[in-house]
Amino acid sequence: IKHRIPSIMSLSNYFTPISGLLGGSLIGLSAATLLLFNGDILGASGMMSSFVLTPRKILTDPTQQWKLAFLAAFSLTTRVYVTMVDVDALKDERLGYSEGIPIVSPLGFILGGFFVGFGSKLGNGCTTGHGICGLARRSTRSLTAVLAFMAAGIFAATGCSPTCPFHPYLRDSYESVGKHLPTEFTIGIGTVLASLAAGAVLPGFFGRGLHENATAMEKDEYDNNKRKIVPAIFSAAFFSVGLAISQMTISSKIYGFLNVNGLRDGTWDPTLACVMGGGLVVSFVSYQWVKGFNAFKNPKALDCPLSQKSTVGRFNVPTNKVIDTSLILGEAMFGLGWGIAGLCPGPAIFLAFAGYPNVLLKWWPSFFVGSLLADKVKSLFGQDS
């Protein structure tokens, strides 16, 4: 295996702005669908951490059924995309050939997952919640979060060079690339998880109805919860396909941006900025139709999400404006984890269902441990989860 590619190759060899903008726009459309139809926020880290922090609530609370539908649709879309639509969707041309694109070690995946889980829980968000959704509603809290995790991500990805004392522990040899690829066993696990997710959503469609003495408000709430399922399915499909098209599931696209040594070598890849930009524009447009969050006057702005009955329907948009230590420290930790392992929650969900062993067996378990620990820390200091 070649250990490097010629440094004379130009930026255009790696930069894919069209696919970045298109994929990012689909991610923005995913966020917009959840917002306008359900009144909910696309937050990959918060959604996934809720499965271990409040599993019973997720499985039994009718207000949470849309999350199960989202995960089921995301998993099935991912499986269909990588097996039928584009079997080379996850092929990384630079992995194992470019010196600026590292091979993450098993310990790197463990630490990366832990920091992302802990940090995103402590800071209440990640690249989707703060980046795509928070910036779109012009939140200074989210802007602070994005600056914190971007700075930390660049620091971790750029700083973990061969001269870094942690490099031998966080990075693997180029010869180990094959060990990072899906096996029949891990693909089987991904398929089983996708099937379980699909099965878990069935009660939302076919569960018991209300009791005979239900009030009119209870009936409206019941109807609204069921009405959230279909938009969540479409949102998840947009999110999965958007990640695949934008190539945010490919390691070199993340490290190609976060490792700014590429600016010197002529190998820097700004595609990630196009993804964020495309998603942000579409998400911003959606907020112009939500009363109280629109930047421009819009007499047709909505008081209630489109799929919901107005009697009990509402937008669940964060209004917290506090910029504190928990936010900055949490998002900085998230950024460190992102830079160490090259993964944030959205792409990690995709790769897990695609059967990538280190993501399935190391990154995600560590993420959940980090989320649980951060939740305990927040409770200890009297902060809301």
Tab-separated table of C-alpha atoms in Angstrom:
chain	number	residue	atom	x	y	z
A	1	ILE	CA	0.000	0.000	0.000
A	2	LYS	CA	1.281	3.444	-0.828
A	3	HIS	CA	1.767	5.580	2.240
A	4	ARG	CA	1.177	8.913	0.610
A	5	ILE	CA	-0.056	10.620	-2.509
A	6	PRO	CA	1.811	13.338	-4.354
A	7	SER	CA	1.483	16.687	-2.590
A	8	ILE	CA	1.290	18.452	-5.959
A	9	MET	CA	-2.296	17.218	-6.434
A	10	SER	CA	-4.613	20.199	-6.390
A	11	LEU	CA	-7.526	20.989	-4.128
A	12	SER	CA	-9.997	20.181	-6.908
A	13	ASN	CA	-8.985	16.523	-6.798
A	14	TYR	CA	-10.808	16.185	-3.470
A	15	PHE	CA	-13.255	19.103	-3.288
A	16	THR	CA	-16.789	18.028	-4.281
A	17	PRO	CA	-18.944	21.158	-3.849
A	18	ILE	CA	-21.964	19.972	-5.860
A	19	SER	CA	-22.461	16.738	-3.942
A	20	GLY	CA	-21.685	18.625	-0.741
A	21	LEU	CA	-24.337	21.262	-1.376
A	22	LEU	CA	-26.887	18.714	-2.575
A	23	GLY	CA	-26.329	16.368	0.356
A	24	GLY	CA	-26.272	19.257	2.802
A	25	SER	CA	-29.529	20.583	1.370
A	26	LEU	CA	-31.129	17.182	1.945
A	27	ILE	CA	-29.927	17.253	5.556
A	28	GLY	CA	-31.442	20.722	5.845
A	29	LEU	CA	-34.659	19.383	4.307
A	30	SER	CA	-34.658	16.658	6.946
A	31	ALA	CA	-34.477	19.293	9.682
A	32	ALA	CA	-37.112	21.418	7.943
A	33	THR	CA	-39.517	18.477	7.652
A	34	LEU	CA	-39.317	17.715	11.372
A	35	LEU	CA	-39.702	21.380	12.242
A	36	LEU	CA	-42.571	22.408	9.974
A	37	PHE	CA	-44.649	19.239	10.200
A	38	ASN	CA	-43.901	18.019	13.734
A	39	GLY	CA	-42.507	21.070	15.504
A	40	ASP	CA	-39.410	19.115	16.551
A	41	ILE	CA	-35.671	19.670	16.209
A	42	LEU	CA	-33.286	17.391	14.321
A	43	GLY	CA	-30.741	16.540	17.005
A	44	ALA	CA	-28.916	13.286	16.318
A	45	SER	CA	-26.976	13.201	19.595
A	46	GLY	CA	-29.972	13.985	21.792
A	47	MET	CA	-32.147	11.473	19.989
A	48	MET	CA	-29.618	8.659	20.326
A	49	SER	CA	-28.708	9.383	23.944
A	50	SER	CA	-32.401	9.244	24.874
A	51	PHE	CA	-32.433	5.560	23.927
A	52	VAL	CA	-30.143	4.762	26.870
A	53	LEU	CA	-31.077	7.567	29.264
A	54	THR	CA	-34.845	7.018	29.072
A	55	PRO	CA	-35.379	3.706	27.233
A	56	ARG	CA	-38.732	2.942	28.843
A	57	LYS	CA	-40.081	6.363	27.914
A	58	ILE	CA	-38.908	5.975	24.318
A	59	LEU	CA	-40.621	2.588	24.007
A	60	THR	CA	-43.863	3.366	25.829
A	61	ASP	CA	-44.509	7.123	25.736
A	62	PRO	CA	-46.706	7.988	22.704
A	63	THR	CA	-45.029	11.407	22.455
A	64	GLN	CA	-41.705	9.661	21.727
A	65	GLN	CA	-42.925	7.228	19.053
A	66	TRP	CA	-41.754	9.476	16.249
A	67	LYS	CA	-38.141	8.926	17.377
A	68	LEU	CA	-38.523	5.185	16.891
A	69	ALA	CA	-40.049	5.815	13.466
A	70	PHE	CA	-37.144	8.100	12.595
A	71	LEU	CA	-34.526	5.539	13.620
A	72	ALA	CA	-36.342	2.723	11.810
A	73	ALA	CA	-36.642	4.711	8.579
A	74	PHE	CA	-33.026	5.880	8.818
A	75	SER	CA	-31.759	2.327	9.304
A	76	LEU	CA	-33.785	0.882	6.437
A	77	THR	CA	-32.871	3.739	4.109
A	78	THR	CA	-29.205	3.221	4.927
A	79	ARG	CA	-29.362	-0.516	4.269
A	80	VAL	CA	-31.154	0.010	0.939
A	81	TYR	CA	-28.762	2.764	-0.137
A	82	VAL	CA	-25.514	0.872	0.518
A	83	THR	CA	-26.774	-2.444	-0.873
A	84	MET	CA	-28.940	-1.403	-3.833
A	85	VAL	CA	-28.515	2.250	-4.775
A	86	ASP	CA	-24.755	2.780	-4.522
A	87	VAL	CA	-22.633	-0.114	-3.295
A	88	ASP	CA	-19.544	2.124	-3.431
A	89	ALA	CA	-21.135	4.890	-1.367
A	90	LEU	CA	-18.737	4.310	1.526
A	91	LYS	CA	-15.606	3.702	-0.542
A	92	ASP	CA	-12.890	6.097	0.601
A	93	GLU	CA	-10.335	6.664	-2.146
A	94	ARG	CA	-7.883	8.434	0.178
A	95	LEU	CA	-8.029	6.107	3.177
A	96	GLY	CA	-4.715	4.327	3.530
A	97	TYR	CA	-3.036	6.415	0.822
A	98	SER	CA	-2.976	9.977	2.100
A	99	GLU	CA	-0.753	10.961	4.996
A	100	GLY	CA	-3.265	13.585	6.107
A	101	ILE	CA	-6.058	11.024	6.422
A	102	PRO	CA	-5.346	8.901	9.495
A	103	ILE	CA	-6.384	5.359	10.314
A	104	VAL	CA	-8.098	5.644	13.694
A	105	SER	CA	-6.984	3.080	16.263
A	106	PRO	CA	-9.425	1.054	18.408
A	107	LEU	CA	-8.567	3.312	21.367
A	108	GLY	CA	-9.201	6.349	19.152
A	109	PHE	CA	-12.719	5.110	18.422
A	110	ILE	CA	-13.355	4.466	22.118
A	111	LEU	CA	-12.128	7.884	23.255
A	112	GLY	CA	-13.773	9.638	20.307
A	113	GLY	CA	-17.154	8.076	21.047
A	114	PHE	CA	-16.875	8.873	24.757
A	115	PHE	CA	-15.966	12.527	24.216
A	116	VAL	CA	-18.718	13.008	21.627
A	117	GLY	CA	-21.315	11.383	23.908
A	118	PHE	CA	-20.238	13.273	27.024
A	119	GLY	CA	-19.706	16.588	25.273
A	120	SER	CA	-22.902	16.628	23.216
A	121	LYS	CA	-24.938	15.780	26.315
A	122	LEU	CA	-23.223	18.398	28.451
A	123	GLY	CA	-23.512	21.027	25.719
A	124	ASN	CA	-26.996	19.937	24.576
A	125	GLY	CA	-26.267	19.445	20.895
A	126	CYS	CA	-23.947	18.501	18.062
A	127	THR	CA	-23.430	19.388	14.394
A	128	THR	CA	-27.139	18.963	13.590
A	129	GLY	CA	-28.780	20.445	16.692
A	130	HIS	CA	-26.467	23.436	17.075
A	131	GLY	CA	-25.083	23.639	13.544
A	132	ILE	CA	-27.946	22.991	11.115
A	133	CYS	CA	-30.834	23.967	13.411
A	134	GLY	CA	-29.389	26.385	15.968
A	135	LEU	CA	-27.547	28.637	13.528
A	136	ALA	CA	-30.618	28.671	11.264
A	137	ARG	CA	-32.681	30.310	14.012
A	138	ARG	CA	-29.833	32.776	14.690
A	139	SER	CA	-29.057	31.450	18.166
A	140	THR	CA	-25.953	33.028	19.725
A	141	ARG	CA	-25.793	30.022	22.053
A	142	SER	CA	-25.557	27.677	19.076
A	143	LEU	CA	-23.035	29.954	17.360
A	144	THR	CA	-20.845	29.724	20.454
A	145	ALA	CA	-21.254	25.947	20.453
A	146	VAL	CA	-20.288	25.660	16.780
A	147	LEU	CA	-17.198	27.826	17.248
A	148	ALA	CA	-16.180	25.718	20.255
A	149	PHE	CA	-16.535	22.324	18.599
A	150	MET	CA	-15.046	23.461	15.308
A	151	ALA	CA	-11.977	24.883	17.051
A	152	ALA	CA	-11.551	21.753	19.168
A	153	GLY	CA	-12.104	19.458	16.180
A	154	ILE	CA	-9.494	21.259	14.104
A	155	PHE	CA	-7.094	21.229	17.057
A	156	ALA	CA	-7.496	17.469	17.598
A	157	ALA	CA	-7.369	16.447	13.931
A	158	THR	CA	-4.471	18.726	13.052
A	159	GLY	CA	-2.518	18.238	16.251
A	160	CYS	CA	-2.593	14.438	16.236
A	161	SER	CA	0.321	14.227	13.792
A	162	PRO	CA	3.138	11.659	13.879
A	163	THR	CA	5.093	13.971	16.217
A	164	CYS	CA	2.227	14.091	18.744
A	165	PRO	CA	2.912	11.932	21.855
A	166	PHE	CA	-0.614	10.498	21.626
A	167	HIS	CA	-0.292	9.515	17.959
A	168	PRO	CA	0.790	5.888	18.578
A	169	TYR	CA	-2.302	5.348	20.731
A	170	LEU	CA	-4.920	7.179	18.664
A	171	ARG	CA	-3.764	6.199	15.176
A	172	ASP	CA	-3.233	2.841	13.488
A	173	SER	CA	-0.919	1.748	10.694
A	174	TYR	CA	-1.969	2.031	7.049
A	175	GLU	CA	-1.687	-1.742	6.746
A	176	SER	CA	-4.654	-2.126	9.151
A	177	VAL	CA	-7.227	-0.609	6.771
A	178	GLY	CA	-8.828	-3.987	6.093
A	179	LYS	CA	-9.655	-4.454	9.769
A	180	HIS	CA	-11.852	-1.362	9.686
A	181	LEU	CA	-14.141	-2.596	6.921
A	182	PRO	CA	-17.475	-4.406	7.447
A	183	THR	CA	-17.473	-8.167	7.901
A	184	GLU	CA	-20.327	-10.610	7.435
A	185	PHE	CA	-20.740	-10.679	11.207
A	186	THR	CA	-20.953	-6.896	11.672
A	187	ILE	CA	-23.161	-6.481	8.603
A	188	GLY	CA	-25.424	-9.055	10.216
A	189	ILE	CA	-25.480	-7.035	13.436
A	190	GLY	CA	-26.350	-3.884	11.476
A	191	THR	CA	-29.161	-5.720	9.709
A	192	VAL	CA	-30.526	-7.103	12.982
A	193	LEU	CA	-30.453	-3.642	14.566
A	194	ALA	CA	-32.292	-2.203	11.562
A	195	SER	CA	-34.920	-4.938	11.869
A	196	LEU	CA	-35.320	-4.317	15.602
A	197	ALA	CA	-35.742	-0.604	14.990
A	198	ALA	CA	-38.400	-1.301	12.360
A	199	GLY	CA	-40.208	-3.674	14.711
A	200	ALA	CA	-40.135	-1.211	17.607
A	201	VAL	CA	-42.109	1.361	15.656
A	202	LEU	CA	-45.040	-0.960	14.907
A	203	PRO	CA	-46.882	-0.194	18.166
A	204	GLY	CA	-47.012	3.431	17.063
A	205	PHE	CA	-49.034	2.366	14.035
A	206	PHE	CA	-51.062	-0.491	15.456
A	207	GLY	CA	-51.077	0.120	19.210
A	208	ARG	CA	-54.163	0.324	21.339
A	209	GLY	CA	-56.402	3.351	21.014
A	210	LEU	CA	-57.613	5.596	23.801
A	211	HIS	CA	-59.993	4.553	26.531
A	212	GLU	CA	-63.680	5.240	26.043
A	213	ASN	CA	-63.777	8.180	28.455
A	214	ALA	CA	-60.924	10.091	26.856
A	215	THR	CA	-61.371	13.849	26.765
A	216	ALA	CA	-61.321	15.855	23.552
A	217	MET	CA	-57.834	17.136	24.405
A	218	GLU	CA	-56.545	13.614	25.046
A	219	LYS	CA	-57.930	12.521	21.692
A	220	ASP	CA	-56.211	15.441	19.956
A	221	GLU	CA	-52.896	14.637	21.663
A	222	TYR	CA	-53.248	10.987	20.649
A	223	ASP	CA	-53.928	11.972	17.035
A	224	ASN	CA	-51.021	14.411	17.004
A	225	ASN	CA	-48.583	11.773	18.236
A	226	LYS	CA	-49.610	9.405	15.443
A	227	ARG	CA	-49.448	12.209	12.883
A	228	LYS	CA	-45.782	12.761	13.727
A	229	ILE	CA	-44.743	9.322	12.512
A	230	VAL	CA	-44.983	9.815	8.734
A	231	PRO	CA	-43.072	13.154	8.663
A	232	ALA	CA	-40.410	11.553	10.874
A	233	ILE	CA	-40.019	8.729	8.341
A	234	PHE	CA	-39.507	11.177	5.471
A	235	SER	CA	-37.129	13.275	7.566
A	236	ALA	CA	-35.011	10.220	8.370
A	237	ALA	CA	-34.847	9.178	4.721
A	238	PHE	CA	-33.716	12.684	3.696
A	239	PHE	CA	-31.089	12.653	6.454
A	240	SER	CA	-29.659	9.253	5.510
A	241	VAL	CA	-29.490	9.979	1.785
A	242	GLY	CA	-28.104	13.456	2.468
A	243	LEU	CA	-25.251	12.017	4.516
A	244	ALA	CA	-24.456	9.501	1.776
A	245	ILE	CA	-24.548	12.003	-1.105
A	246	SER	CA	-22.501	14.600	0.784
A	247	GLN	CA	-20.001	11.854	1.718
A	248	MET	CA	-19.994	12.912	5.368
A	249	THR	CA	-19.818	9.203	6.167
A	250	ILE	CA	-16.344	9.031	4.591
A	251	SER	CA	-13.358	9.613	6.859
A	252	SER	CA	-11.307	11.595	4.355
A	253	LYS	CA	-14.087	14.179	3.959
A	254	ILE	CA	-14.003	14.917	7.683
A	255	TYR	CA	-10.238	14.850	8.201
A	256	GLY	CA	-9.733	16.542	4.841
A	257	PHE	CA	-11.472	19.568	6.365
A	258	LEU	CA	-10.494	19.399	10.042
A	259	ASN	CA	-6.780	18.757	9.376
A	260	VAL	CA	-5.700	22.207	8.239
A	261	ASN	CA	-2.211	20.976	7.436
A	262	GLY	CA	-3.808	20.266	4.073
A	263	LEU	CA	-3.788	24.014	3.394
A	264	ARG	CA	-0.005	23.846	3.301
A	265	ASP	CA	0.107	20.634	1.300
A	266	GLY	CA	-2.593	21.583	-1.193
A	267	THR	CA	-4.836	18.701	-0.093
A	268	TRP	CA	-7.359	20.546	2.088
A	269	ASP	CA	-10.973	19.632	1.297
A	270	PRO	CA	-13.631	22.257	2.170
A	271	THR	CA	-16.560	20.011	1.194
A	272	LEU	CA	-17.784	19.899	4.802
A	273	ALA	CA	-18.305	23.679	4.699
A	274	CYS	CA	-20.538	23.241	1.634
A	275	VAL	CA	-22.543	20.581	3.472
A	276	MET	CA	-23.049	22.825	6.483
A	277	GLY	CA	-23.853	25.760	4.224
A	278	GLY	CA	-26.413	23.868	2.137
A	279	GLY	CA	-28.116	22.481	5.227
A	280	LEU	CA	-28.078	25.827	6.978
A	281	VAL	CA	-29.730	27.676	4.073
A	282	VAL	CA	-32.612	25.193	3.785
A	283	SER	CA	-33.071	25.095	7.552
A	284	PHE	CA	-33.011	28.904	7.730
A	285	VAL	CA	-35.771	29.122	5.129
A	286	SER	CA	-37.926	26.745	7.175
A	287	TYR	CA	-37.653	28.981	10.244
A	288	GLN	CA	-39.120	31.853	8.236
A	289	TRP	CA	-42.415	29.952	8.508
A	290	VAL	CA	-42.294	29.577	12.292
A	291	LYS	CA	-43.788	32.494	14.192
A	292	GLY	CA	-41.335	34.009	16.620
A	293	PHE	CA	-38.266	32.631	14.860
A	294	ASN	CA	-38.593	34.278	11.448
A	295	ALA	CA	-36.012	36.900	10.537
A	296	PHE	CA	-38.375	38.542	8.063
A	297	LYS	CA	-42.012	39.512	8.421
A	298	ASN	CA	-44.248	36.718	7.262
A	299	PRO	CA	-47.991	37.053	7.888
A	300	LYS	CA	-48.373	33.357	7.036
A	301	ALA	CA	-45.877	32.169	9.667
A	302	LEU	CA	-47.190	29.180	11.578
A	303	ASP	CA	-48.366	29.017	15.180
A	304	CYS	CA	-48.766	25.248	14.962
A	305	PRO	CA	-46.902	22.556	13.007
A	306	LEU	CA	-48.564	21.466	9.772
A	307	SER	CA	-49.342	17.891	10.842
A	308	GLN	CA	-50.694	18.852	14.247
A	309	LYS	CA	-54.120	19.840	15.511
A	310	SER	CA	-53.988	23.442	16.685
A	311	THR	CA	-55.695	22.681	19.999
A	312	VAL	CA	-52.606	20.966	21.430
A	313	GLY	CA	-49.932	21.223	18.714
A	314	ARG	CA	-46.885	23.408	19.304
A	315	PHE	CA	-43.313	24.006	18.176
A	316	ASN	CA	-40.708	22.486	20.505
A	317	VAL	CA	-37.923	24.900	19.626
A	318	PRO	CA	-35.204	25.578	22.259
A	319	THR	CA	-35.200	29.119	23.629
A	320	ASN	CA	-32.268	28.818	26.036
A	321	LYS	CA	-29.911	31.746	25.519
A	322	VAL	CA	-27.463	31.002	28.327
A	323	ILE	CA	-23.808	30.749	27.341
A	324	ASP	CA	-22.082	29.017	30.237
A	325	THR	CA	-19.204	26.727	31.106
A	326	SER	CA	-21.260	23.601	30.441
A	327	LEU	CA	-21.966	24.723	26.884
A	328	ILE	CA	-18.410	25.691	26.002
A	329	LEU	CA	-16.720	22.803	27.810
A	330	GLY	CA	-19.250	20.280	26.492
A	331	GLU	CA	-18.958	21.373	22.884
A	332	ALA	CA	-15.162	21.550	23.126
A	333	MET	CA	-15.180	17.930	24.335
A	334	PHE	CA	-17.520	17.027	21.499
A	335	GLY	CA	-15.105	18.651	19.049
A	336	LEU	CA	-12.145	16.758	20.501
A	337	GLY	CA	-14.003	13.478	20.046
A	338	TRP	CA	-14.967	14.476	16.514
A	339	GLY	CA	-11.353	15.276	15.653
A	340	ILE	CA	-9.984	12.109	17.266
A	341	ALA	CA	-12.304	9.577	15.590
A	342	GLY	CA	-13.653	11.622	12.663
A	343	LEU	CA	-17.251	10.859	13.636
A	344	CYS	CA	-20.267	12.766	14.891
A	345	PRO	CA	-23.596	11.047	15.697
A	346	GLY	CA	-25.349	11.297	12.301
A	347	PRO	CA	-22.631	9.603	10.204
A	348	ALA	CA	-21.959	7.180	13.076
A	349	ILE	CA	-25.576	5.964	12.935
A	350	PHE	CA	-25.196	5.437	9.182
A	351	LEU	CA	-21.917	3.505	9.518
A	352	ALA	CA	-23.276	1.374	12.356
A	353	PHE	CA	-26.218	0.188	10.273
A	354	ALA	CA	-23.795	-0.360	7.376
A	355	GLY	CA	-21.847	-2.760	9.583
A	356	TYR	CA	-18.581	-0.942	10.313
A	357	PRO	CA	-17.074	-2.871	13.257
A	358	ASN	CA	-15.237	-0.122	15.125
A	359	VAL	CA	-18.271	2.134	14.977
A	360	LEU	CA	-20.660	-0.589	16.089
A	361	LEU	CA	-18.559	-2.229	18.771
A	362	LYS	CA	-16.372	0.604	20.084
A	363	TRP	CA	-17.610	4.086	19.163
A	364	TRP	CA	-21.299	3.669	20.016
A	365	PRO	CA	-20.883	1.840	23.354
A	366	SER	CA	-18.439	4.572	24.404
A	367	PHE	CA	-20.856	7.272	23.224
A	368	PHE	CA	-23.624	5.856	25.400
A	369	VAL	CA	-21.309	5.626	28.428
A	370	GLY	CA	-20.283	9.246	27.889
A	371	SER	CA	-23.920	10.352	27.602
A	372	LEU	CA	-24.877	8.515	30.791
A	373	LEU	CA	-21.954	10.007	32.713
A	374	ALA	CA	-22.678	13.534	31.461
A	375	ASP	CA	-26.321	13.134	32.465
A	376	LYS	CA	-25.204	12.191	35.984
A	377	VAL	CA	-22.871	15.194	36.106
A	378	LYS	CA	-25.660	17.535	34.999
A	379	SER	CA	-28.005	16.078	37.620
A	380	LEU	CA	-25.331	16.482	40.278
A	381	PHE	CA	-25.079	20.190	39.526
A	382	GLY	CA	-28.829	20.639	39.209
A	383	GLN	CA	-28.925	21.216	35.459
A	384	ASP	CA	-31.807	20.092	33.255
A	385	SER	CA	-31.102	17.120	31.000
